[in-house]
């Protein structure tokens, strides 16, 4: 893959996607966003990849959109940038495989928004999360005003969005923004453990569960229940449903084949 600002390695079913623009704390410019969209599309197509992990470096997951780039912008270019951002992020949020944000250091602005598109967020104890856009005279433009209030309580979201205040990993954990906080040097191990558990799950059921949750969040309860019912019934046509239930009845561990 010809990528300028992302390092990608694939290991034991896990794609480790690392933002790699350290001199700018991994700030997102159009090239990074295009790289991200490309990588997510490849992860979707590659059957050997079962879980996608997004990560940065010790100092920064991603410190936001590139302010140097945005400073020269006008209304038209802002639409261009947000179109690109939304496309990459929607693709990530809709990826039919589980995604984990492994957050160390700064996850600000677009970085926090990318983490919000993932299914799981594991933070190192040095993580700082925030949406400081208001302090720059703008508002979050990559889903922050929509996804954050759906995840944490409104008072925390208001503090982050209206005041632009950042929060540390402990507060992010208390407010439900991150699932778990671990010492920085345990982050990779912790994420690997979570990814391994996800890989053990039956692939098609996992995909259906994610689709039901994600689609259900943006529709009415009635429509969401219909999506759930259809996916539930569809799974009765899979070999893994037969295996899962037979294994329970035979008091043994299931061996799922992803079919
Ligand atoms: N856009 C562009 N460049 C950025 C950036 C961003 N969002 N965040 C950091 N950088 C650059 C800095 O300009 C600096 O580059 P330089 O060495 O060429 O001057 C480099 O990354 C290192 O950052 P620096 O500010 O020196 O590190 P720090 O440890 O003193 O501070 C932060 C870290 C994250 C507190 C600070 O960089 C910051 O506030 N960044 C902007 C965060 C933000 O507002 N994000 C939302 C944007 S919409």
Tab-separated table of N, CA and C and ligand atoms in Angstrom, residues 23-25 27 59 63-68 70 106 108-109 132-133 136 138, ligand 1:
chain	number	residue	atom	x	y	z
A	23	UNK	N	5.895	14.730	13.501
A	23	UNK	CA	6.398	16.120	13.619
A	23	UNK	C	5.250	17.114	13.805
A	24	UNK	N	4.028	16.719	13.469
A	24	UNK	CA	2.852	17.584	13.662
A	24	UNK	C	1.845	16.896	14.588
A	25	UNK	N	2.343	16.076	15.474
A	25	UNK	CA	1.486	15.329	16.421
A	25	UNK	C	0.335	14.630	15.695
A	27	UNK	N	-1.354	15.468	13.167
A	27	UNK	CA	-2.481	16.313	12.717
A	27	UNK	C	-2.966	15.838	11.340
A	59	UNK	N	3.118	10.335	22.302
A	59	UNK	CA	2.714	11.724	22.578
A	59	UNK	C	1.342	12.077	21.998
A	63	UNK	N	-3.605	14.977	17.099
A	63	UNK	CA	-3.875	16.253	17.787
A	63	UNK	C	-4.829	17.149	17.003
A	64	UNK	N	-5.655	16.555	16.163
A	64	UNK	CA	-6.693	17.347	15.491
A	64	UNK	C	-6.422	17.554	14.023
A	65	UNK	N	-7.316	18.287	13.390
A	65	UNK	CA	-7.095	18.653	11.992
A	65	UNK	C	-5.930	19.622	11.925
A	66	UNK	N	-5.285	19.653	10.770
A	66	UNK	CA	-4.090	20.482	10.611
A	66	UNK	C	-4.488	21.962	10.570
A	67	UNK	N	-4.135	22.673	11.626
A	67	UNK	CA	-4.559	24.081	11.741
A	67	UNK	C	-3.853	24.937	10.683
A	68	UNK	N	-2.617	24.572	10.372
A	68	UNK	CA	-1.886	25.307	9.329
A	68	UNK	C	-2.628	25.221	7.999
A	70	UNK	N	-5.912	24.511	7.667
A	70	UNK	CA	-7.244	25.140	7.762
A	70	UNK	C	-7.160	26.663	7.773
A	106	UNK	N	-2.314	12.946	23.021
A	106	UNK	CA	-3.418	13.833	22.623
A	106	UNK	C	-4.362	13.188	21.600
A	108	UNK	N	-7.262	15.003	20.095
A	108	UNK	CA	-8.004	16.279	20.082
A	108	UNK	C	-8.700	16.481	18.743
A	109	UNK	N	-9.772	17.253	18.769
A	109	UNK	CA	-10.467	17.592	17.521
A	109	UNK	C	-10.746	16.354	16.689
A	132	UNK	N	-11.231	21.060	20.972
A	132	UNK	CA	-10.924	22.487	21.220
A	132	UNK	C	-11.292	23.434	20.086
A	133	UNK	N	-12.053	22.957	19.093
A	133	UNK	CA	-12.319	23.782	17.910
A	133	UNK	C	-12.873	25.168	18.246
A	136	UNK	N	-10.729	28.017	18.380
A	136	UNK	CA	-10.144	28.454	17.105
A	136	UNK	C	-11.174	29.217	16.269
A	138	UNK	N	-14.156	27.977	15.417
A	138	UNK	CA	-15.001	27.071	14.612
A	138	UNK	C	-15.690	26.076	15.561
B	1	LIG	N1	-2.412	21.250	13.474
B	1	LIG	C1	-1.232	21.573	12.978
B	1	LIG	N2	-0.076	21.429	13.654
B	1	LIG	C2	-0.161	20.936	14.880
B	1	LIG	C3	-1.381	20.576	15.478
B	1	LIG	C4	-2.543	20.747	14.721
B	1	LIG	N3	-3.760	20.394	15.167
B	1	LIG	N4	-1.138	20.120	16.740
B	1	LIG	C5	0.188	20.196	16.899
B	1	LIG	N5	0.793	20.692	15.792
B	1	LIG	C6	2.207	20.924	15.545
B	1	LIG	C7	2.716	22.179	16.249
B	1	LIG	O1	2.413	23.326	15.487
B	1	LIG	C8	4.185	21.881	16.322
B	1	LIG	O2	4.748	22.082	15.038
B	1	LIG	P1	6.096	22.970	14.872
B	1	LIG	O3	7.118	22.216	15.690
B	1	LIG	O4	6.354	22.938	13.412
B	1	LIG	O5	5.772	24.302	15.456
B	1	LIG	C9	4.215	20.368	16.564
B	1	LIG	O6	2.972	19.874	16.115
B	1	LIG	C10	4.395	20.010	18.021
B	1	LIG	O7	3.344	20.650	18.751
B	1	LIG	P2	3.584	21.601	20.005
B	1	LIG	O8	2.446	22.567	20.080
B	1	LIG	O9	4.964	22.180	19.952
B	1	LIG	O10	3.527	20.535	21.187
B	1	LIG	P3	3.109	20.818	22.704
B	1	LIG	O11	3.433	19.578	23.442
B	1	LIG	O12	3.709	22.086	23.177
B	1	LIG	O13	1.522	21.036	22.680
B	1	LIG	C11	-0.744	20.485	22.038
B	1	LIG	C12	0.692	19.974	22.292
B	1	LIG	C13	-1.549	19.335	21.485
B	1	LIG	C14	-1.347	20.993	23.352
B	1	LIG	C15	-0.690	21.648	21.018
B	1	LIG	O14	0.097	21.234	19.911
B	1	LIG	C16	-2.034	22.050	20.488
B	1	LIG	O15	-2.774	22.724	21.163
B	1	LIG	N6	-2.366	21.625	19.245
B	1	LIG	C17	-3.599	21.999	18.603
B	1	LIG	C18	-4.756	21.169	19.137
B	1	LIG	C19	-6.057	21.583	18.488
B	1	LIG	O16	-6.539	22.680	18.634
B	1	LIG	N7	-6.654	20.626	17.760
B	1	LIG	C20	-7.934	20.810	17.110
B	1	LIG	C21	-7.750	21.341	15.754
B	1	LIG	S1	-9.294	21.515	14.920
